[in-house]
Each structure stands twice: as structure tokens, then as C-alpha cells.
């Protein structure tokens, strides 16, 4: 969207520090998710990493670009206080607004609240079918989120954003033809 900024697949929102300046549990969960998604090939926005070498004046355009280009928004929360803190609330409310007002957007957007030590009903609600809450106290939560995201978007999606609709349709037809040919070869065996 912005010439000097890259597009993202996933935006991770979380409260980084508590009132004493210590890292929150939210930040630990967010970092685990970030590391996993980067390893899977996704372009991931996480403020602690994506804004690390930037000056404060550059934050807003970078965050805006990340919100506009991300297909998946993950909100990490271990308390209602953290989820509704000013910066976190600003991010998720803006993304929800993008979902609700982006009728012309080429690709759908997905909002995934990840909670721990709180009720999923304390997480923000949106009038959208693309919501899936995940309990981070579940031992398989990272795998469940990863599987869900793989179902929604592919890790190579960020590279496909530069292709036209016609090129994407042609690639899809070629992939379907390849699958059918493989199925026919299996039947012959």
C-alpha cells in the first residue's frame, strides 16, 4: 500500500508491557505466534519487531499499512484490561472497521481473538462470520491457529498480491488440473 512498506499477511496485536514496565504474558504468547508464522513463511506484523528500528513519528503510517494489508488479525489477551488498553483497542477497533467497511476490498479479512485466563466473551465482538476465538491455555492452540490460518490464506499469499486476478485464476486452474492428473494417475495404478 505504501511504497516503502511491505505488505503483511498477519497482524498480531497485544499489550507489550504492564504498569511496572515488565513484559506481559500477552507479549510472550504473541512472540511464540510470531516466530511460528514467520517460520511458516508468512509476513507478520508484530510491533516489538516491526517497529524496532523506527522512530515514533514513523509508527502510525507503518501500523496503518499493516492493518490495511493484513488478511488475518490476531488479538492476544490475558485480561480484559490488556485487551481494552488504548493502543491495543485502537488497533483491533481499526481492523474491525476495515472489515465492516471494506466492501470493495479484494480479499477478505479474518479476526482471531486469542485469550487466556479470561472468558472469550470478554473479547471484542464483531458482526462478521470470520471470527474464531482460540484458548491459549489449550496445549494445541498454536497448531489450531496455524491450521486455521492455512485454511484461510497460504504462506505464499504475500507474493501473489502482485499478480492480477487473471493471473491468479490461471494459476488456480493449472493447480486444479495438476491435482486431477495426479488423481487419474493414482486410479490407473
JSON list of C-alpha atoms in Angstrom, two decimals:
[
{"chain": "A", "resi": 1, "resn": "UNK", "atom": "CA", "xyz": [0.00, 0.00, 0.00]},
{"chain": "A", "resi": 2, "resn": "UNK", "atom": "CA", "xyz": [2.81, 2.42, 0.89]},
{"chain": "A", "resi": 3, "resn": "UNK", "atom": "CA", "xyz": [5.77, 2.39, -1.48]},
{"chain": "A", "resi": 4, "resn": "UNK", "atom": "CA", "xyz": [8.41, 1.93, 1.20]},
{"chain": "A", "resi": 5, "resn": "UNK", "atom": "CA", "xyz": [6.48, -0.53, 3.36]},
{"chain": "A", "resi": 6, "resn": "UNK", "atom": "CA", "xyz": [5.90, -4.20, 2.76]},
{"chain": "A", "resi": 7, "resn": "UNK", "atom": "CA", "xyz": [2.51, -5.86, 2.79]},
{"chain": "A", "resi": 8, "resn": "UNK", "atom": "CA", "xyz": [1.65, -8.24, 5.62]},
{"chain": "A", "resi": 9, "resn": "UNK", "atom": "CA", "xyz": [-0.36, -11.45, 5.86]},
{"chain": "A", "resi": 10, "resn": "UNK", "atom": "CA", "xyz": [-0.89, -11.39, 9.63]},
{"chain": "A", "resi": 11, "resn": "UNK", "atom": "CA", "xyz": [-1.13, -8.58, 12.20]},
{"chain": "A", "resi": 12, "resn": "UNK", "atom": "CA", "xyz": [-0.59, -9.55, 15.87]},
{"chain": "A", "resi": 13, "resn": "UNK", "atom": "CA", "xyz": [-1.95, -7.10, 18.45]},
{"chain": "A", "resi": 14, "resn": "UNK", "atom": "CA", "xyz": [-1.15, -7.39, 22.17]},
{"chain": "A", "resi": 15, "resn": "UNK", "atom": "CA", "xyz": [-0.26, -5.34, 25.24]},
{"chain": "A", "resi": 16, "resn": "UNK", "atom": "CA", "xyz": [3.51, -5.43, 25.47]},
{"chain": "A", "resi": 17, "resn": "UNK", "atom": "CA", "xyz": [4.27, -4.03, 28.93]},
{"chain": "A", "resi": 18, "resn": "UNK", "atom": "CA", "xyz": [2.38, -3.98, 32.22]},
{"chain": "A", "resi": 19, "resn": "UNK", "atom": "CA", "xyz": [2.09, -0.94, 34.50]},
{"chain": "A", "resi": 20, "resn": "UNK", "atom": "CA", "xyz": [5.51, -1.79, 36.01]},
{"chain": "A", "resi": 21, "resn": "UNK", "atom": "CA", "xyz": [7.19, -1.91, 32.61]},
{"chain": "A", "resi": 22, "resn": "UNK", "atom": "CA", "xyz": [7.55, -5.71, 32.60]},
{"chain": "A", "resi": 23, "resn": "UNK", "atom": "CA", "xyz": [6.66, -7.88, 29.63]},
{"chain": "A", "resi": 24, "resn": "UNK", "atom": "CA", "xyz": [3.12, -9.22, 29.76]},
{"chain": "A", "resi": 25, "resn": "UNK", "atom": "CA", "xyz": [2.05, -12.80, 29.25]},
{"chain": "A", "resi": 26, "resn": "UNK", "atom": "CA", "xyz": [0.31, -11.44, 26.15]},
{"chain": "A", "resi": 27, "resn": "UNK", "atom": "CA", "xyz": [3.73, -10.48, 24.75]},
{"chain": "A", "resi": 28, "resn": "UNK", "atom": "CA", "xyz": [5.09, -13.99, 25.33]},
{"chain": "A", "resi": 29, "resn": "UNK", "atom": "CA", "xyz": [2.12, -15.59, 23.55]},
{"chain": "A", "resi": 30, "resn": "UNK", "atom": "CA", "xyz": [2.37, -13.05, 20.72]},
{"chain": "A", "resi": 31, "resn": "UNK", "atom": "CA", "xyz": [6.09, -13.75, 20.27]},
{"chain": "A", "resi": 32, "resn": "UNK", "atom": "CA", "xyz": [5.50, -17.52, 20.12]},
{"chain": "A", "resi": 33, "resn": "UNK", "atom": "CA", "xyz": [2.86, -16.99, 17.44]},
{"chain": "A", "resi": 34, "resn": "UNK", "atom": "CA", "xyz": [5.08, -14.54, 15.56]},
{"chain": "A", "resi": 35, "resn": "UNK", "atom": "CA", "xyz": [8.00, -16.99, 15.48]},
{"chain": "A", "resi": 36, "resn": "UNK", "atom": "CA", "xyz": [5.76, -19.82, 14.29]},
{"chain": "A", "resi": 37, "resn": "UNK", "atom": "CA", "xyz": [4.12, -17.83, 11.50]},
{"chain": "A", "resi": 38, "resn": "UNK", "atom": "CA", "xyz": [7.41, -16.39, 10.25]},
{"chain": "A", "resi": 39, "resn": "UNK", "atom": "CA", "xyz": [8.84, -19.93, 10.15]},
{"chain": "A", "resi": 40, "resn": "UNK", "atom": "CA", "xyz": [5.78, -20.98, 8.09]},
{"chain": "A", "resi": 41, "resn": "UNK", "atom": "CA", "xyz": [6.53, -18.27, 5.52]},
{"chain": "A", "resi": 42, "resn": "UNK", "atom": "CA", "xyz": [4.03, -15.56, 6.44]},
{"chain": "A", "resi": 43, "resn": "UNK", "atom": "CA", "xyz": [4.78, -11.84, 6.52]},
{"chain": "A", "resi": 44, "resn": "UNK", "atom": "CA", "xyz": [3.86, -10.94, 10.10]},
{"chain": "A", "resi": 45, "resn": "UNK", "atom": "CA", "xyz": [3.45, -7.53, 11.73]},
{"chain": "A", "resi": 46, "resn": "UNK", "atom": "CA", "xyz": [4.28, -7.50, 15.43]},
{"chain": "A", "resi": 47, "resn": "UNK", "atom": "CA", "xyz": [5.05, -4.09, 16.88]},
{"chain": "A", "resi": 48, "resn": "UNK", "atom": "CA", "xyz": [8.00, -5.18, 19.01]},
{"chain": "A", "resi": 49, "resn": "UNK", "atom": "CA", "xyz": [9.75, -6.49, 15.87]},
{"chain": "A", "resi": 50, "resn": "UNK", "atom": "CA", "xyz": [8.27, -4.47, 13.01]},
{"chain": "A", "resi": 51, "resn": "UNK", "atom": "CA", "xyz": [8.72, -1.09, 14.70]},
{"chain": "A", "resi": 52, "resn": "UNK", "atom": "CA", "xyz": [12.00, -1.89, 16.46]},
{"chain": "A", "resi": 53, "resn": "UNK", "atom": "CA", "xyz": [14.33, 0.32, 14.42]},
{"chain": "A", "resi": 54, "resn": "UNK", "atom": "CA", "xyz": [11.81, 3.04, 13.66]},
{"chain": "A", "resi": 55, "resn": "UNK", "atom": "CA", "xyz": [11.31, 6.44, 15.21]},
{"chain": "A", "resi": 56, "resn": "UNK", "atom": "CA", "xyz": [7.96, 7.22, 16.88]},
{"chain": "A", "resi": 57, "resn": "UNK", "atom": "CA", "xyz": [6.87, 9.56, 14.08]},
{"chain": "A", "resi": 58, "resn": "UNK", "atom": "CA", "xyz": [7.00, 6.63, 11.63]},
{"chain": "A", "resi": 59, "resn": "UNK", "atom": "CA", "xyz": [4.79, 4.31, 13.71]},
{"chain": "A", "resi": 60, "resn": "UNK", "atom": "CA", "xyz": [1.37, 5.45, 12.51]},
{"chain": "A", "resi": 61, "resn": "UNK", "atom": "CA", "xyz": [1.89, 5.03, 8.74]},
{"chain": "A", "resi": 62, "resn": "UNK", "atom": "CA", "xyz": [3.55, 1.65, 9.31]},
{"chain": "A", "resi": 63, "resn": "UNK", "atom": "CA", "xyz": [0.73, 0.44, 11.56]},
{"chain": "A", "resi": 64, "resn": "UNK", "atom": "CA", "xyz": [-1.88, 1.80, 9.15]},
{"chain": "A", "resi": 65, "resn": "UNK", "atom": "CA", "xyz": [-0.25, -0.02, 6.23]},
{"chain": "A", "resi": 66, "resn": "UNK", "atom": "CA", "xyz": [-0.04, -3.26, 8.23]},
{"chain": "A", "resi": 67, "resn": "UNK", "atom": "CA", "xyz": [-3.71, -3.02, 9.20]},
{"chain": "A", "resi": 68, "resn": "UNK", "atom": "CA", "xyz": [-4.74, -2.34, 5.61]},
{"chain": "A", "resi": 69, "resn": "UNK", "atom": "CA", "xyz": [-2.70, -5.15, 4.04]},
{"chain": "A", "resi": 70, "resn": "UNK", "atom": "CA", "xyz": [-3.06, -7.94, 6.62]},
{"chain": "A", "resi": 71, "resn": "UNK", "atom": "CA", "xyz": [-5.56, -10.66, 5.84]},
{"chain": "A", "resi": 72, "resn": "UNK", "atom": "CA", "xyz": [-5.57, -12.01, 9.40]},
{"chain": "A", "resi": 73, "resn": "UNK", "atom": "CA", "xyz": [-5.65, -10.01, 12.63]},
{"chain": "A", "resi": 74, "resn": "UNK", "atom": "CA", "xyz": [-4.76, -11.87, 15.82]},
{"chain": "A", "resi": 75, "resn": "UNK", "atom": "CA", "xyz": [-5.70, -10.19, 19.09]},
{"chain": "A", "resi": 76, "resn": "UNK", "atom": "CA", "xyz": [-3.88, -11.69, 22.08]},
{"chain": "A", "resi": 77, "resn": "UNK", "atom": "CA", "xyz": [-5.34, -11.05, 25.52]},
{"chain": "A", "resi": 78, "resn": "UNK", "atom": "CA", "xyz": [-4.85, -12.42, 29.01]},
{"chain": "A", "resi": 79, "resn": "UNK", "atom": "CA", "xyz": [-7.05, -9.83, 30.72]},
{"chain": "A", "resi": 80, "resn": "UNK", "atom": "CA", "xyz": [-9.85, -7.51, 29.77]},
{"chain": "A", "resi": 81, "resn": "UNK", "atom": "CA", "xyz": [-7.64, -4.61, 30.93]},
{"chain": "A", "resi": 82, "resn": "UNK", "atom": "CA", "xyz": [-4.96, -5.57, 28.39]},
{"chain": "A", "resi": 83, "resn": "UNK", "atom": "CA", "xyz": [-7.41, -6.10, 25.51]},
{"chain": "A", "resi": 84, "resn": "UNK", "atom": "CA", "xyz": [-9.04, -2.72, 26.12]},
{"chain": "A", "resi": 85, "resn": "UNK", "atom": "CA", "xyz": [-5.83, -0.77, 26.74]},
{"chain": "A", "resi": 86, "resn": "UNK", "atom": "CA", "xyz": [-5.66, 2.32, 24.47]},
{"chain": "A", "resi": 87, "resn": "UNK", "atom": "CA", "xyz": [-3.10, 1.13, 21.88]},
{"chain": "A", "resi": 88, "resn": "UNK", "atom": "CA", "xyz": [-4.46, -2.40, 21.62]},
{"chain": "A", "resi": 89, "resn": "UNK", "atom": "CA", "xyz": [-8.05, -1.17, 21.40]},
{"chain": "A", "resi": 90, "resn": "UNK", "atom": "CA", "xyz": [-7.01, 1.31, 18.72]},
{"chain": "A", "resi": 91, "resn": "UNK", "atom": "CA", "xyz": [-5.54, -1.49, 16.60]},
{"chain": "A", "resi": 92, "resn": "UNK", "atom": "CA", "xyz": [-8.38, -4.00, 16.87]},
{"chain": "A", "resi": 93, "resn": "UNK", "atom": "CA", "xyz": [-11.13, -1.40, 16.51]},
{"chain": "A", "resi": 94, "resn": "UNK", "atom": "CA", "xyz": [-9.49, -0.06, 13.35]},
{"chain": "A", "resi": 95, "resn": "UNK", "atom": "CA", "xyz": [-9.18, -3.55, 11.88]},
{"chain": "A", "resi": 96, "resn": "UNK", "atom": "CA", "xyz": [-12.82, -4.30, 12.70]},
{"chain": "A", "resi": 97, "resn": "UNK", "atom": "CA", "xyz": [-13.73, -1.05, 10.97]},
{"chain": "A", "resi": 98, "resn": "UNK", "atom": "CA", "xyz": [-11.77, -2.16, 7.91]},
{"chain": "A", "resi": 99, "resn": "UNK", "atom": "CA", "xyz": [-13.69, -5.45, 7.88]},
{"chain": "A", "resi": 100, "resn": "UNK", "atom": "CA", "xyz": [-17.05, -3.71, 8.26]},
{"chain": "A", "resi": 101, "resn": "UNK", "atom": "CA", "xyz": [-16.42, -1.02, 5.65]},
{"chain": "A", "resi": 102, "resn": "UNK", "atom": "CA", "xyz": [-14.30, -2.78, 3.04]},
{"chain": "A", "resi": 103, "resn": "UNK", "atom": "CA", "xyz": [-16.95, -3.92, 0.61]},
{"chain": "A", "resi": 104, "resn": "UNK", "atom": "CA", "xyz": [-14.59, -3.22, -2.27]},
{"chain": "A", "resi": 105, "resn": "UNK", "atom": "CA", "xyz": [-11.57, -4.93, -0.74]},
{"chain": "A", "resi": 106, "resn": "UNK", "atom": "CA", "xyz": [-10.25, -7.70, -3.00]},
{"chain": "A", "resi": 107, "resn": "UNK", "atom": "CA", "xyz": [-9.54, -10.16, -0.19]},
{"chain": "A", "resi": 108, "resn": "UNK", "atom": "CA", "xyz": [-11.49, -11.00, 2.95]},
{"chain": "A", "resi": 109, "resn": "UNK", "atom": "CA", "xyz": [-10.14, -10.25, 6.42]},
{"chain": "A", "resi": 110, "resn": "UNK", "atom": "CA", "xyz": [-10.21, -12.57, 9.40]},
{"chain": "A", "resi": 111, "resn": "UNK", "atom": "CA", "xyz": [-10.23, -11.61, 13.08]},
{"chain": "A", "resi": 112, "resn": "UNK", "atom": "CA", "xyz": [-8.91, -14.22, 15.54]},
{"chain": "A", "resi": 113, "resn": "UNK", "atom": "CA", "xyz": [-9.07, -13.42, 19.28]},
{"chain": "A", "resi": 114, "resn": "UNK", "atom": "CA", "xyz": [-6.61, -15.49, 21.32]},
{"chain": "A", "resi": 115, "resn": "UNK", "atom": "CA", "xyz": [-7.40, -15.45, 25.01]},
{"chain": "A", "resi": 116, "resn": "UNK", "atom": "CA", "xyz": [-6.04, -16.93, 28.23]},
{"chain": "A", "resi": 117, "resn": "UNK", "atom": "CA", "xyz": [-7.17, -16.56, 31.85]},
{"chain": "A", "resi": 118, "resn": "UNK", "atom": "CA", "xyz": [-10.32, -14.78, 30.72]},
{"chain": "A", "resi": 119, "resn": "UNK", "atom": "CA", "xyz": [-13.64, -15.52, 29.06]},
{"chain": "A", "resi": 120, "resn": "UNK", "atom": "CA", "xyz": [-13.88, -15.39, 25.26]},
{"chain": "A", "resi": 121, "resn": "UNK", "atom": "CA", "xyz": [-16.98, -13.26, 25.85]},
{"chain": "A", "resi": 122, "resn": "UNK", "atom": "CA", "xyz": [-14.71, -10.51, 27.20]},
{"chain": "A", "resi": 123, "resn": "UNK", "atom": "CA", "xyz": [-13.01, -10.26, 23.81]},
{"chain": "A", "resi": 124, "resn": "UNK", "atom": "CA", "xyz": [-14.31, -7.70, 21.29]},
{"chain": "A", "resi": 125, "resn": "UNK", "atom": "CA", "xyz": [-17.27, -8.82, 19.23]},
{"chain": "A", "resi": 126, "resn": "UNK", "atom": "CA", "xyz": [-17.92, -8.01, 15.63]},
{"chain": "A", "resi": 127, "resn": "UNK", "atom": "CA", "xyz": [-20.83, -8.67, 13.35]},
{"chain": "A", "resi": 128, "resn": "UNK", "atom": "CA", "xyz": [-18.87, -10.84, 10.98]},
{"chain": "A", "resi": 129, "resn": "UNK", "atom": "CA", "xyz": [-18.79, -14.55, 10.23]},
{"chain": "A", "resi": 130, "resn": "UNK", "atom": "CA", "xyz": [-14.98, -14.51, 10.05]},
{"chain": "A", "resi": 131, "resn": "UNK", "atom": "CA", "xyz": [-14.32, -14.81, 13.79]},
{"chain": "A", "resi": 132, "resn": "UNK", "atom": "CA", "xyz": [-12.72, -17.76, 15.54]},
{"chain": "A", "resi": 133, "resn": "UNK", "atom": "CA", "xyz": [-11.71, -17.50, 19.23]},
{"chain": "A", "resi": 134, "resn": "UNK", "atom": "CA", "xyz": [-8.81, -19.63, 20.42]},
{"chain": "A", "resi": 135, "resn": "UNK", "atom": "CA", "xyz": [-7.98, -20.53, 24.02]},
{"chain": "A", "resi": 136, "resn": "UNK", "atom": "CA", "xyz": [-4.21, -20.15, 24.55]},
{"chain": "A", "resi": 137, "resn": "UNK", "atom": "CA", "xyz": [-4.35, -22.43, 27.59]},
{"chain": "A", "resi": 138, "resn": "UNK", "atom": "CA", "xyz": [-5.06, -25.33, 25.20]},
{"chain": "A", "resi": 139, "resn": "UNK", "atom": "CA", "xyz": [-1.80, -27.16, 24.56]},
{"chain": "A", "resi": 140, "resn": "UNK", "atom": "CA", "xyz": [-2.53, -27.31, 20.83]},
{"chain": "A", "resi": 141, "resn": "UNK", "atom": "CA", "xyz": [-3.57, -23.67, 20.43]},
{"chain": "A", "resi": 142, "resn": "UNK", "atom": "CA", "xyz": [-0.64, -22.74, 18.15]},
{"chain": "A", "resi": 143, "resn": "UNK", "atom": "CA", "xyz": [-1.28, -25.71, 15.88]},
{"chain": "A", "resi": 144, "resn": "UNK", "atom": "CA", "xyz": [-5.01, -24.96, 15.83]},
{"chain": "A", "resi": 145, "resn": "UNK", "atom": "CA", "xyz": [-4.40, -21.32, 14.84]},
{"chain": "A", "resi": 146, "resn": "UNK", "atom": "CA", "xyz": [-1.82, -22.34, 12.26]},
{"chain": "A", "resi": 147, "resn": "UNK", "atom": "CA", "xyz": [-4.15, -24.92, 10.71]},
{"chain": "A", "resi": 148, "resn": "UNK", "atom": "CA", "xyz": [-6.98, -22.39, 10.66]},
{"chain": "A", "resi": 149, "resn": "UNK", "atom": "CA", "xyz": [-4.84, -19.72, 9.01]},
{"chain": "A", "resi": 150, "resn": "UNK", "atom": "CA", "xyz": [-3.53, -22.20, 6.42]},
{"chain": "A", "resi": 151, "resn": "UNK", "atom": "CA", "xyz": [-7.16, -22.87, 5.55]},
{"chain": "A", "resi": 152, "resn": "UNK", "atom": "CA", "xyz": [-7.78, -19.12, 5.12]},
{"chain": "A", "resi": 153, "resn": "UNK", "atom": "CA", "xyz": [-4.63, -17.97, 3.32]},
{"chain": "A", "resi": 154, "resn": "UNK", "atom": "CA", "xyz": [-1.46, -19.58, 2.03]},
{"chain": "A", "resi": 155, "resn": "UNK", "atom": "CA", "xyz": [2.01, -18.56, 3.26]},
{"chain": "A", "resi": 156, "resn": "UNK", "atom": "CA", "xyz": [2.91, -17.53, -0.27]},
{"chain": "A", "resi": 157, "resn": "UNK", "atom": "CA", "xyz": [-0.09, -15.23, -0.48]},
{"chain": "A", "resi": 158, "resn": "UNK", "atom": "CA", "xyz": [2.00, -12.12, 0.07]},
{"chain": "A", "resi": 159, "resn": "UNK", "atom": "CA", "xyz": [3.89, -12.88, -3.15]},
{"chain": "A", "resi": 160, "resn": "UNK", "atom": "CA", "xyz": [0.64, -13.37, -5.08]},
{"chain": "A", "resi": 161, "resn": "UNK", "atom": "CA", "xyz": [-0.62, -9.88, -4.19]},
{"chain": "A", "resi": 162, "resn": "UNK", "atom": "CA", "xyz": [1.35, -8.50, -7.13]},
{"chain": "A", "resi": 163, "resn": "UNK", "atom": "CA", "xyz": [-0.48, -10.75, -9.60]},
{"chain": "A", "resi": 164, "resn": "UNK", "atom": "CA", "xyz": [-3.61, -9.73, -11.48]},
{"chain": "A", "resi": 165, "resn": "UNK", "atom": "CA", "xyz": [-6.94, -11.51, -10.95]},
{"chain": "A", "resi": 166, "resn": "UNK", "atom": "CA", "xyz": [-6.50, -13.18, -14.35]},
{"chain": "A", "resi": 167, "resn": "UNK", "atom": "CA", "xyz": [-3.04, -14.49, -13.44]},
{"chain": "A", "resi": 168, "resn": "UNK", "atom": "CA", "xyz": [-4.33, -15.81, -10.11]},
{"chain": "A", "resi": 169, "resn": "UNK", "atom": "CA", "xyz": [-7.26, -17.52, -11.89]},
{"chain": "A", "resi": 170, "resn": "UNK", "atom": "CA", "xyz": [-4.86, -19.10, -14.41]},
{"chain": "A", "resi": 171, "resn": "UNK", "atom": "CA", "xyz": [-2.63, -20.40, -11.60]},
{"chain": "A", "resi": 172, "resn": "UNK", "atom": "CA", "xyz": [-5.66, -21.84, -9.80]},
{"chain": "A", "resi": 173, "resn": "UNK", "atom": "CA", "xyz": [-6.82, -23.64, -12.97]},
{"chain": "A", "resi": 174, "resn": "UNK", "atom": "CA", "xyz": [-3.32, -25.05, -13.50]},
{"chain": "A", "resi": 175, "resn": "UNK", "atom": "CA", "xyz": [-3.18, -26.28, -9.89]},
{"chain": "A", "resi": 176, "resn": "UNK", "atom": "CA", "xyz": [-6.62, -27.92, -10.21]},
{"chain": "A", "resi": 177, "resn": "UNK", "atom": "CA", "xyz": [-5.58, -29.60, -13.48]},
{"chain": "A", "resi": 178, "resn": "UNK", "atom": "CA", "xyz": [-2.42, -30.92, -11.82]},
{"chain": "A", "resi": 179, "resn": "UNK", "atom": "CA", "xyz": [-4.43, -32.37, -8.92]},
{"chain": "A", "resi": 180, "resn": "UNK", "atom": "CA", "xyz": [-6.87, -34.06, -11.34]},
{"chain": "A", "resi": 181, "resn": "UNK", "atom": "CA", "xyz": [-3.97, -35.53, -13.35]},
{"chain": "A", "resi": 182, "resn": "UNK", "atom": "CA", "xyz": [-2.43, -36.90, -10.14]},
{"chain": "A", "resi": 183, "resn": "UNK", "atom": "CA", "xyz": [-5.80, -38.40, -9.14]},
{"chain": "A", "resi": 184, "resn": "UNK", "atom": "CA", "xyz": [-6.14, -40.08, -12.56]},
{"chain": "A", "resi": 185, "resn": "UNK", "atom": "CA", "xyz": [-2.60, -41.46, -12.24]},
{"chain": "A", "resi": 186, "resn": "UNK", "atom": "CA", "xyz": [-3.47, -42.91, -8.82]},
{"chain": "A", "resi": 187, "resn": "UNK", "atom": "CA", "xyz": [-6.60, -44.60, -10.22]},
{"chain": "A", "resi": 188, "resn": "UNK", "atom": "CA", "xyz": [-4.57, -46.22, -13.03]},
{"chain": "A", "resi": 189, "resn": "UNK", "atom": "CA", "xyz": [-2.18, -47.81, -10.53]}
]
